[in-house]
Amino acid sequence: MGIGAEELSLLIRVVPLAIGAAFTPSLFALQILTTSGPKWLSRSIAFFAGSASAFFIACSLLFLGLTQLPQRKPADPDFLGGIIWMLAAAVLLGVTIWLFIPHKDLAVKMEAGLKKQLDKAHLATFFGVAFALSIKDITSFALIVPALHEVTASSVGIIFQLGTSLLIYALALFPVILPPLWRILRGERATKDMAGIYRFTMDNQFRIIGVIAALFCLYSVAMALGPYGFGVYGNPS
C-alpha cells in the first residue's frame, strides 16, 4: 500500500477531521472517572467497548452507504461533495451557536446524572453509557461523515480507503483510549494527574466543543467552496 500524491492529499484532508472528532469532553472525562475508580481495568474496558462498538457500527454503515455514491471525477467540481461539506458546516454552526448560549447549570446537571449512573454500576451500564454518548455525538459525526465521503469519493485503491477509514475510526476513539493507557503507564500516580484534567474538562466541555465546532465549520465551508467541493477556487492536487 504505497502512498502517492493522491493518497497524501487524502490524508491531509481527512486527518484533521478525525482529530476534531476525537474532541468529545464528556466521553474523555467519564473515562477518566472510570479509570480513577475501583475495578478500573474491567470498567474502562467496558466503557471503551461501548464507545468503540457505537463508532464501529456507525462508521461501517456510513462507509458502505457512501460507497454507493458516484466517485469524484478528476479535475471536475464535486457538487455532491460540496453539498455534504455545506451540510456539515450547517450542523457545526448550529452546534456552535447552541453551545455558546449560556445554559445555566446544565453541565452540572449532566455531570451529576452521568456520575449517578456509573456509581456502583454493573459493567453493562459502563458499556451502555459509552455507547449512548458516542452514537448521539452530533459534532463527531458532523466531521466523520465528510471525512468518510472524501475517502470513498477518492480514486485511491480500496485497501487504502479501508486503511484510512480505520485511521479515522481509531482517532475518534482517543478519548476512551488515553485515560486507561495513562493509568497503565503511571499506575496509582495517574489518578492524581487525571483529577485536574477531569475537573477542567467537565467545567469547560461546552466551550471546548463550541470552539472545535466553530473552527471546523469554517474548515467545512472552505472545503465546500474549494476544489473538492463546488470548485469556486483551486484545483484538486
XYZ file of N, CA and C in Angstrom:
711
model
N 0.851 -1.185 0.000
C 0.000 0.000 0.000
C 0.885 1.232 0.000
N 1.271 1.677 -1.199
C 2.134 2.830 -1.326
C 1.367 4.124 -1.120
N 2.110 5.180 -0.782
C 1.495 6.490 -0.577
C 2.022 7.430 -1.648
N 1.151 7.776 -2.599
C 1.483 8.723 -3.642
C 0.849 10.070 -3.352
N 0.814 10.924 -4.378
C 0.291 12.277 -4.202
C -1.183 12.266 -3.821
N -1.977 11.389 -4.466
C -3.411 11.328 -4.180
C -3.676 10.831 -2.757
N -2.915 9.812 -2.355
C -3.081 9.266 -1.004
C -2.693 10.303 0.061
N -1.587 11.004 -0.175
C -1.139 12.024 0.775
C -2.137 13.160 0.868
N -2.667 13.580 -0.282
C -3.671 14.643 -0.300
C -4.912 14.233 0.474
N -5.319 12.984 0.318
C -6.486 12.482 1.047
C -6.249 12.532 2.555
N -5.082 12.073 2.995
C -4.770 12.083 4.423
C -4.759 13.505 4.977
N -4.221 14.443 4.216
C -4.159 15.833 4.662
C -5.571 16.397 4.840
N -6.506 15.951 3.996
C -7.881 16.450 4.086
C -8.662 15.828 5.238
N -8.440 14.553 5.513
C -9.327 13.859 6.458
C -8.765 13.720 7.875
N -7.455 13.703 8.027
C -6.896 13.521 9.374
C -7.302 14.664 10.314
N -7.296 15.940 9.870
C -7.779 16.994 10.779
C -9.211 16.759 11.237
N -10.058 16.240 10.358
C -11.438 15.962 10.732
C -11.501 14.870 11.796
N -10.686 13.827 11.616
C -10.666 12.736 12.595
C -10.170 13.220 13.951
N -9.168 14.111 13.936
C -8.675 14.680 15.197
C -9.768 15.513 15.854
N -10.486 16.289 15.048
C -11.599 17.081 15.580
C -12.678 16.202 16.183
N -12.952 15.068 15.534
C -13.974 14.141 16.039
C -13.574 13.547 17.387
N -12.278 13.541 17.680
C -11.795 12.982 18.949
C -12.059 13.906 20.130
N -12.406 15.162 19.869
C -12.664 16.094 20.965
C -14.086 15.885 21.481
N -14.225 14.903 22.362
C -15.512 14.591 22.987
C -15.318 14.660 24.500
N -15.444 15.850 25.084
C -15.104 16.020 26.503
C -15.862 15.100 27.449
N -17.151 14.850 27.184
C -17.923 14.017 28.114
C -17.392 12.591 28.147
N -17.080 12.025 26.990
C -16.504 10.675 26.943
C -15.150 10.639 27.637
N -14.327 11.625 27.338
C -12.985 11.690 27.906
C -13.041 11.801 29.429
N -13.887 12.715 29.920
C -13.976 12.939 31.362
C -14.535 11.720 32.089
N -15.543 11.083 31.505
C -16.125 9.910 32.170
C -15.183 8.711 32.136
N -14.376 8.614 31.081
C -13.378 7.543 31.076
C -12.299 7.821 32.118
N -11.963 9.080 32.328
C -11.041 9.440 33.416
C -11.640 9.025 34.758
N -12.922 9.340 34.949
C -13.607 8.975 36.186
C -13.605 7.460 36.380
N -13.879 6.742 35.310
C -13.896 5.279 35.364
C -12.508 4.725 35.679
N -11.501 5.278 35.030
C -10.137 4.802 35.200
C -9.570 5.122 36.580
N -10.129 6.141 37.234
C -9.631 6.553 38.544
C -10.326 5.834 39.700
N -11.369 5.079 39.394
C -12.155 4.463 40.452
C -11.812 3.000 40.676
N -12.630 2.324 41.500
C -12.407 0.894 41.762
C -12.716 0.050 40.529
N -12.116 -1.130 40.478
C -12.304 -2.051 39.344
C -12.077 -1.329 38.022
N -11.079 -0.457 38.018
C -10.890 0.443 36.886
C -10.595 -0.280 35.580
N -9.868 -1.385 35.616
C -9.485 -2.043 34.372
C -10.694 -2.617 33.646
N -11.501 -3.410 34.345
C -12.665 -4.019 33.706
C -13.689 -2.959 33.299
N -13.854 -1.940 34.142
C -14.834 -0.898 33.834
C -14.387 -0.020 32.666
N -13.110 0.307 32.604
C -12.623 1.133 31.497
C -12.648 0.364 30.184
N -12.421 -0.952 30.246
C -12.535 -1.782 29.042
C -13.977 -1.809 28.559
N -14.927 -1.955 29.502
C -16.343 -1.952 29.136
C -16.738 -0.599 28.538
N -16.233 0.499 29.112
C -16.524 1.839 28.610
C -15.952 2.009 27.203
N -14.699 1.559 27.027
C -14.081 1.605 25.701
C -14.881 0.786 24.696
N -15.295 -0.417 25.101
C -16.027 -1.298 24.193
C -17.350 -0.677 23.758
N -18.019 0.019 24.680
C -19.275 0.667 24.328
C -19.086 1.749 23.281
N -18.087 2.597 23.487
C -17.803 3.660 22.524
C -17.311 3.086 21.195
N -16.408 2.107 21.272
C -15.852 1.502 20.064
C -16.943 0.829 19.243
N -17.883 0.164 19.913
C -18.978 -0.510 19.204
C -19.868 0.498 18.481
N -20.201 1.595 19.174
C -21.059 2.615 18.568
C -20.409 3.231 17.337
N -19.154 3.625 17.465
C -18.465 4.233 16.327
C -18.233 3.223 15.206
N -17.972 1.962 15.565
C -17.748 0.949 14.526
C -19.021 0.710 13.713
N -20.147 0.571 14.388
C -21.412 0.362 13.680
C -21.723 1.552 12.779
N -21.615 2.761 13.347
C -21.942 3.960 12.580
C -20.979 4.159 11.410
N -19.684 4.014 11.657
C -18.688 4.224 10.595
C -18.817 3.167 9.494
N -19.101 1.938 9.876
C -19.261 0.868 8.886
C -20.459 1.153 7.985
N -21.594 1.520 8.590
C -22.789 1.820 7.799
C -22.575 3.044 6.915
N -21.905 4.059 7.464
C -21.623 5.252 6.670
C -20.705 4.929 5.502
N -19.655 4.142 5.764
C -18.723 3.784 4.693
C -19.438 3.022 3.586
N -20.225 2.028 3.969
C -20.946 1.223 2.972
C -21.952 2.075 2.195
N -22.621 2.981 2.900
C -23.584 3.845 2.221
C -22.923 4.827 1.278
N -21.830 5.428 1.720
C -21.146 6.429 0.895
C -20.464 5.818 -0.319
N -20.102 4.529 -0.257
C -19.505 3.877 -1.433
C -20.509 3.746 -2.577
N -21.787 3.877 -2.261
C -22.813 3.778 -3.306
C -22.965 5.084 -4.098
N -22.383 6.150 -3.586
C -22.469 7.432 -4.275
C -21.450 7.490 -5.413
N -21.685 8.330 -6.394
C -20.748 8.429 -7.532
C -19.349 8.848 -7.080
N -18.338 8.281 -7.723
C -16.959 8.654 -7.410
C -16.636 9.992 -8.046
N -15.775 10.739 -7.388
C -15.392 12.051 -7.885
C -14.633 11.922 -9.213
N -14.958 12.804 -10.159
C -14.244 12.822 -11.431
C -13.063 13.778 -11.334
N -11.879 13.328 -11.723
C -10.692 14.185 -11.620
C -10.876 15.503 -12.369
N -10.418 16.583 -11.762
C -10.399 17.925 -12.364
C -11.777 18.558 -12.494
N -12.859 17.869 -12.092
C -14.204 18.435 -12.149
C -14.668 18.801 -10.744
N -15.492 19.852 -10.635
C -16.062 20.159 -9.320
C -16.894 18.978 -8.807
N -16.899 18.788 -7.522
C -17.669 17.714 -6.902
C -18.858 18.347 -6.173
N -19.980 18.477 -6.900
C -21.135 19.175 -6.330
C -21.740 18.396 -5.166
N -21.749 17.082 -5.269
C -22.252 16.273 -4.165
C -21.366 16.447 -2.929
N -20.045 16.444 -3.150
C -19.125 16.686 -2.048
C -19.332 18.056 -1.437
N -19.565 19.059 -2.299
C -19.816 20.408 -1.801
C -21.050 20.472 -0.925
N -22.102 19.755 -1.333
C -23.333 19.727 -0.542
C -23.082 19.074 0.817
N -22.341 17.964 0.823
C -22.036 17.271 2.083
C -21.223 18.173 3.009
N -20.245 18.861 2.442
C -19.435 19.778 3.254
C -20.289 20.919 3.813
N -21.209 21.461 2.997
C -22.052 22.560 3.464
C -23.044 22.094 4.533
N -23.557 20.869 4.396
C -24.439 20.323 5.425
C -23.682 20.156 6.746
N -22.434 19.677 6.636
C -21.603 19.554 7.839
C -21.384 20.924 8.473
N -21.117 21.930 7.639
C -20.910 23.288 8.147
C -22.166 23.804 8.843
N -23.337 23.523 8.264
C -24.595 23.981 8.861
C -24.825 23.339 10.229
N -24.560 22.038 10.323
C -24.708 21.340 11.611
C -23.748 21.923 12.638
N -22.504 22.117 12.231
C -21.491 22.638 13.154
C -21.796 24.074 13.574
N -22.370 24.858 12.663
C -22.772 26.222 13.020
C -23.874 26.185 14.074
N -24.853 25.302 13.865
C -25.925 25.165 14.846
C -25.401 24.741 16.209
N -24.468 23.778 16.206
C -23.860 23.318 17.457
C -23.118 24.467 18.136
N -22.364 25.234 17.345
C -21.589 26.355 17.894
C -22.501 27.375 18.561
N -23.564 27.760 17.865
C -24.493 28.759 18.414
C -25.113 28.247 19.709
N -25.562 26.984 19.701
C -26.216 26.431 20.891
C -25.263 26.370 22.075
N -24.023 25.977 21.810
C -23.068 25.802 22.907
C -22.596 27.122 23.505
N -22.619 28.191 22.701
C -22.174 29.470 23.238
C -23.314 30.285 23.838
N -24.530 29.757 23.747
C -25.640 30.356 24.501
C -25.531 29.857 25.945
N -25.573 30.724 26.936
C -25.440 30.260 28.327
C -26.526 29.249 28.693
N -26.095 28.117 29.253
C -27.026 27.091 29.722
C -26.757 26.899 31.216
N -27.431 27.700 32.009
C -27.168 27.711 33.440
C -27.399 26.342 34.070
N -26.369 25.867 34.723
C -26.415 24.613 35.494
C -26.589 23.349 34.653
N -26.674 23.466 33.312
C -26.889 22.269 32.505
C -25.720 21.303 32.605
N -24.491 21.826 32.512
C -23.314 20.958 32.589
C -23.235 20.260 33.948
N -23.598 20.999 35.007
C -23.570 20.413 36.353
C -24.587 19.289 36.465
N -25.779 19.517 35.927
C -26.837 18.504 35.976
C -26.450 17.276 35.157
N -25.852 17.514 33.984
C -25.412 16.399 33.148
C -24.356 15.570 33.868
N -23.384 16.251 34.476
C -22.330 15.550 35.190
C -22.898 14.742 36.349
N -23.801 15.339 37.109
C -24.390 14.644 38.258
C -25.178 13.421 37.811
N -25.922 13.566 36.707
C -26.718 12.459 36.201
C -25.865 11.302 35.725
N -24.785 11.615 35.015
C -23.902 10.568 34.496
C -23.148 9.875 35.637
N -22.682 10.663 36.606
C -21.965 10.070 37.741
C -22.891 9.159 38.547
N -24.143 9.551 38.656
C -25.110 8.736 39.390
C -25.311 7.387 38.699
N -25.339 7.417 37.336
C -25.493 6.170 36.590
C -24.306 5.237 36.796
N -23.117 5.810 36.926
C -21.904 4.996 36.993
C -21.555 4.540 38.409
N -22.071 5.233 39.420
C -21.770 4.832 40.797
C -22.338 3.438 41.079
N -21.455 2.512 41.453
C -21.840 1.137 41.786
C -22.579 0.432 40.647
N -22.298 0.842 39.412
C -22.988 0.256 38.257
C -22.325 -1.044 37.824
N -23.104 -1.866 37.092
C -22.567 -3.083 36.506
C -21.778 -2.723 35.245
N -20.992 -3.665 34.762
C -20.193 -3.427 33.552
C -21.081 -3.054 32.366
N -22.266 -3.666 32.307
C -23.172 -3.371 31.188
C -23.573 -1.900 31.173
N -23.649 -1.288 32.344
C -24.000 0.132 32.413
C -22.886 0.992 31.839
N -21.634 0.654 32.154
C -20.496 1.385 31.596
C -20.500 1.272 30.074
N -20.755 0.070 29.578
C -20.848 -0.146 28.133
C -21.979 0.692 27.545
N -23.152 0.644 28.191
C -24.328 1.327 27.660
C -24.195 2.840 27.653
N -23.635 3.402 28.722
C -23.455 4.856 28.794
C -22.504 5.328 27.696
N -21.393 4.617 27.523
C -20.425 4.991 26.482
C -21.027 4.839 25.090
N -21.790 3.772 24.890
C -22.436 3.556 23.581
C -23.402 4.695 23.283
N -24.234 5.050 24.272
C -25.231 6.096 24.063
C -24.582 7.452 23.798
N -23.568 7.799 24.587
C -22.882 9.084 24.383
C -22.213 9.158 23.019
N -21.687 8.028 22.554
C -20.966 8.005 21.280
C -21.914 8.059 20.089
N -22.998 7.287 20.143
C -23.882 7.174 18.987
C -24.659 8.459 18.732
N -24.796 9.303 19.776
C -25.513 10.572 19.592
C -24.570 11.776 19.626
N -23.305 11.534 19.343
C -22.305 12.602 19.336
C -22.381 13.360 18.003
N -23.220 14.368 17.951
C -23.502 15.085 16.704
C -22.244 15.720 16.132
N -21.454 16.358 16.981
C -20.267 17.063 16.491
C -19.286 16.104 15.833
N -19.032 14.961 16.460
C -18.091 13.995 15.892
C -18.573 13.483 14.545
N -19.861 13.153 14.449
C -20.366 12.605 13.187
C -20.482 13.663 12.098
N -20.640 14.926 12.508
C -20.614 16.003 11.512
C -19.247 16.117 10.852
N -18.210 15.617 11.521
C -16.854 15.609 10.961
C -16.529 14.271 10.301
N -17.042 13.188 10.851
C -16.741 11.862 10.303
C -17.406 11.654 8.948
N -18.636 12.144 8.785
C -19.353 11.934 7.511
C -18.590 12.527 6.321
N -18.213 13.822 6.347
C -17.444 14.338 5.200
C -16.080 13.676 5.053
N -15.479 13.267 6.183
C -14.184 12.574 6.087
C -14.330 11.259 5.338
N -15.333 10.489 5.696
C -15.550 9.206 5.013
C -15.992 9.410 3.563
N -16.722 10.494 3.309
C -17.080 10.763 1.907
C -15.846 11.077 1.081
N -14.921 11.849 1.650
C -13.670 12.124 0.941
C -12.940 10.828 0.614
N -12.988 9.881 1.557
C -12.318 8.595 1.349
C -12.982 7.826 0.218
N -14.287 7.662 0.287
C -14.984 6.824 -0.698
C -15.078 7.483 -2.075
N -15.027 8.824 -2.117
C -15.108 9.520 -3.407
C -13.761 9.641 -4.099
N -12.687 9.322 -3.382
C -11.345 9.466 -3.950
C -11.032 8.320 -4.906
N -9.975 8.486 -5.653
C -9.570 7.474 -6.640
C -8.519 6.517 -6.094
N -8.239 6.593 -4.799
C -7.243 5.675 -4.217
C -7.834 4.273 -4.167
N -6.963 3.275 -4.026
C -7.404 1.886 -4.000
C -8.224 1.559 -2.772
N -8.989 0.466 -2.858
C -9.873 0.073 -1.779
C -9.104 -0.246 -0.497
N -7.900 -0.787 -0.613
C -7.109 -1.099 0.583
C -6.743 0.188 1.313
N -6.349 1.200 0.573
C -6.001 2.483 1.204
C -7.255 3.150 1.757
N -8.380 3.011 1.068
C -9.636 3.551 1.590
C -9.988 2.924 2.933
N -9.875 1.604 3.006
C -10.186 0.908 4.257
C -9.200 1.299 5.366
N -7.923 1.401 5.007
C -6.917 1.791 5.984
C -7.147 3.199 6.509
N -7.517 4.112 5.617
C -7.783 5.489 6.029
C -9.028 5.566 6.895
N -10.042 4.788 6.536
C -11.266 4.742 7.341
C -10.974 4.198 8.735
N -10.116 3.200 8.806
C -9.715 2.643 10.107
C -8.957 3.677 10.928
N -8.133 4.486 10.268
C -7.412 5.560 10.962
C -8.390 6.582 11.532
N -9.383 6.974 10.749
C -10.407 7.910 11.218
C -11.113 7.338 12.445
N -11.474 6.070 12.359
C -12.148 5.380 13.460
C -11.273 5.360 14.719
N -10.007 5.017 14.544
C -9.096 4.914 15.691
C -8.880 6.274 16.352
N -8.712 7.322 15.566
C -8.501 8.655 16.130
C -9.736 9.125 16.893
N -10.925 8.775 16.402
C -12.153 9.176 17.087
C -12.279 8.534 18.464
N -11.566 7.424 18.675
C -11.640 6.698 19.949
C -10.606 7.160 20.974
N -9.782 8.130 20.626
C -8.736 8.580 21.551
C -9.259 8.982 22.932
N -10.443 9.610 23.040
C -10.912 9.986 24.388
C -11.116 8.801 25.328
N -11.401 7.626 24.784
C -11.609 6.464 25.661
C -10.380 5.554 25.715
N -9.368 5.879 24.926
C -8.129 5.096 24.933
C -7.088 5.702 25.870
N -6.962 7.029 25.839
C -5.876 7.692 26.558
C -5.914 7.518 28.087
N -7.068 7.700 28.758
C -7.048 7.567 30.230
C -6.590 6.199 30.736
N -7.119 5.063 30.231
C -6.606 3.778 30.736
C -5.153 3.532 30.348
N -4.753 4.028 29.179
C -3.357 3.880 28.784
C -2.457 4.639 29.747
N -2.863 5.841 30.139
C -2.085 6.636 31.093
C -2.050 5.959 32.457
N -3.157 5.327 32.853
C -3.195 4.627 34.140
C -2.243 3.427 34.123
N -2.183 2.728 32.994
C -1.268 1.587 32.875
C 0.183 2.053 32.978
N 0.485 3.167 32.335
C 1.855 3.669 32.302
C 2.276 4.284 33.636
N 1.349 4.968 34.315
C 1.707 5.728 35.519
C 1.284 5.057 36.814
N 0.427 4.044 36.729
C -0.037 3.386 37.942
C -0.915 4.302 38.785
N -0.831 4.189 40.109
C -1.661 4.971 41.021
C -1.430 6.476 40.882
N -0.234 6.857 40.447
C 0.069 8.290 40.283
C -0.816 8.931 39.224
N -1.328 8.116 38.310
C -2.150 8.647 37.225
C -3.443 9.278 37.745
N -3.984 8.750 38.838
C -5.242 9.289 39.349
C -5.099 10.754 39.760
N -3.951 11.087 40.342
C -3.694 12.489 40.707
C -3.528 13.341 39.459
N -2.813 12.805 38.458
C -2.633 13.534 37.191
C -3.979 13.859 36.551
N -4.881 12.855 36.568
C -6.118 12.973 35.817
C -7.208 13.732 36.552
N -7.060 13.917 37.866
C -8.090 14.623 38.638
C -8.279 16.051 38.141
N -7.157 16.759 37.947
C -7.241 18.135 37.451
C -7.757 18.206 36.030
N -7.348 17.250 35.202
C -7.809 17.220 33.806
C -9.314 16.978 33.752
N -9.785 16.064 34.608
C -11.222 15.778 34.669
C -12.016 17.033 35.016
N -11.569 17.741 36.071
C -12.304 18.923 36.508
C -12.322 20.001 35.426
N -11.173 20.231 34.791
C -11.103 21.233 33.724
C -12.014 20.846 32.559
N -11.988 19.572 32.185
C -12.781 19.103 31.045
C -14.275 19.249 31.301
N -14.728 18.834 32.477
C -16.159 18.919 32.777
C -16.614 20.368 32.922
N -15.771 21.215 33.483
C -16.142 22.618 33.672
C -16.171 23.392 32.361
N -15.422 22.927 31.376
C -15.289 23.682 30.121
C -15.744 22.884 28.900
N -16.506 21.804 29.098
C -16.843 20.946 27.972
C -17.615 21.674 26.875
N -18.551 22.563 27.238
C -19.316 23.280 26.218
C -18.413 24.229 25.421
N -17.496 24.887 26.131
C -16.579 25.803 25.441
C -15.654 25.031 24.505
N -15.154 23.891 24.958
C -14.235 23.097 24.145
C -14.914 22.656 22.857
N -16.108 22.071 22.979
C -16.817 21.606 21.783
C -17.215 22.787 20.903
N -17.606 23.900 21.545
C -18.011 25.077 20.776
C -16.885 25.624 19.919
N -15.685 25.705 20.477
C -14.528 26.194 19.710
C -14.192 25.229 18.571
N -14.187 23.932 18.873
C -13.899 22.933 17.831
C -14.938 23.009 16.716
N -16.214 23.109 17.088
C -17.278 23.184 16.087
C -17.136 24.442 15.223
N -16.793 25.565 15.845
C -16.631 26.812 15.092
C -15.477 26.714 14.094
N -14.350 26.176 14.549
C -13.184 26.055 13.665
C -13.486 25.139 12.478
N -14.130 24.009 12.753
C -14.398 23.069 11.663
C -15.593 23.480 10.811
N -16.418 24.357 11.325
C -17.450 24.964 10.480
C -16.785 25.783 9.374
N -15.803 26.596 9.760
C -15.055 27.386 8.778
C -14.288 26.482 7.812
N -13.683 25.432 8.352
C -12.948 24.466 7.519
C -13.884 23.822 6.515
N -15.087 23.458 6.950
C -16.044 22.794 6.062
C -16.518 23.723 4.954
N -16.730 24.988 5.289
C -17.128 25.961 4.265
C -16.016 26.125 3.229
N -14.770 26.220 3.710
C -13.628 26.338 2.802
C -13.526 25.121 1.890
N -13.744 23.916 2.454
C -13.699 22.699 1.651
C -14.857 22.644 0.663
N -16.034 23.105 1.077
C -17.197 23.101 0.187
C -16.970 23.989 -1.031
N -16.318 25.113 -0.826
C -16.085 26.058 -1.920
C -14.840 25.722 -2.730
N -13.996 24.862 -2.199
C -12.714 24.562 -2.820
C -12.770 23.506 -3.905
N -11.608 23.022 -4.320
C -11.515 22.098 -5.461
C -12.157 20.735 -5.215
N -12.359 20.345 -3.966
C -13.014 19.064 -3.674
C -14.488 19.253 -3.339
N -14.994 20.472 -3.652
C -16.397 20.774 -3.482
C -16.935 21.430 -4.733
N -17.478 22.643 -4.582
C -18.088 23.332 -5.726
C -17.066 23.902 -6.707
N -15.794 23.921 -6.318
C -14.750 24.355 -7.248
C -14.693 25.830 -7.484
N -15.103 26.627 -6.490
C -15.058 28.094 -6.643
C -13.621 28.566 -6.766
N -12.718 27.875 -6.118
C -11.289 28.225 -6.201
C -10.461 26.944 -6.207
N -9.236 27.037 -6.751
C -8.255 25.960 -6.682
C -8.530 24.798 -7.607
N -7.545 23.928 -7.681
C -7.629 22.700 -8.469
C -7.258 21.518 -7.593
N -7.887 20.350 -7.790
C -7.519 19.168 -6.984
C -6.047 18.851 -7.121
N -5.386 18.516 -5.997
C -3.960 18.186 -6.041
C -3.766 16.712 -6.316
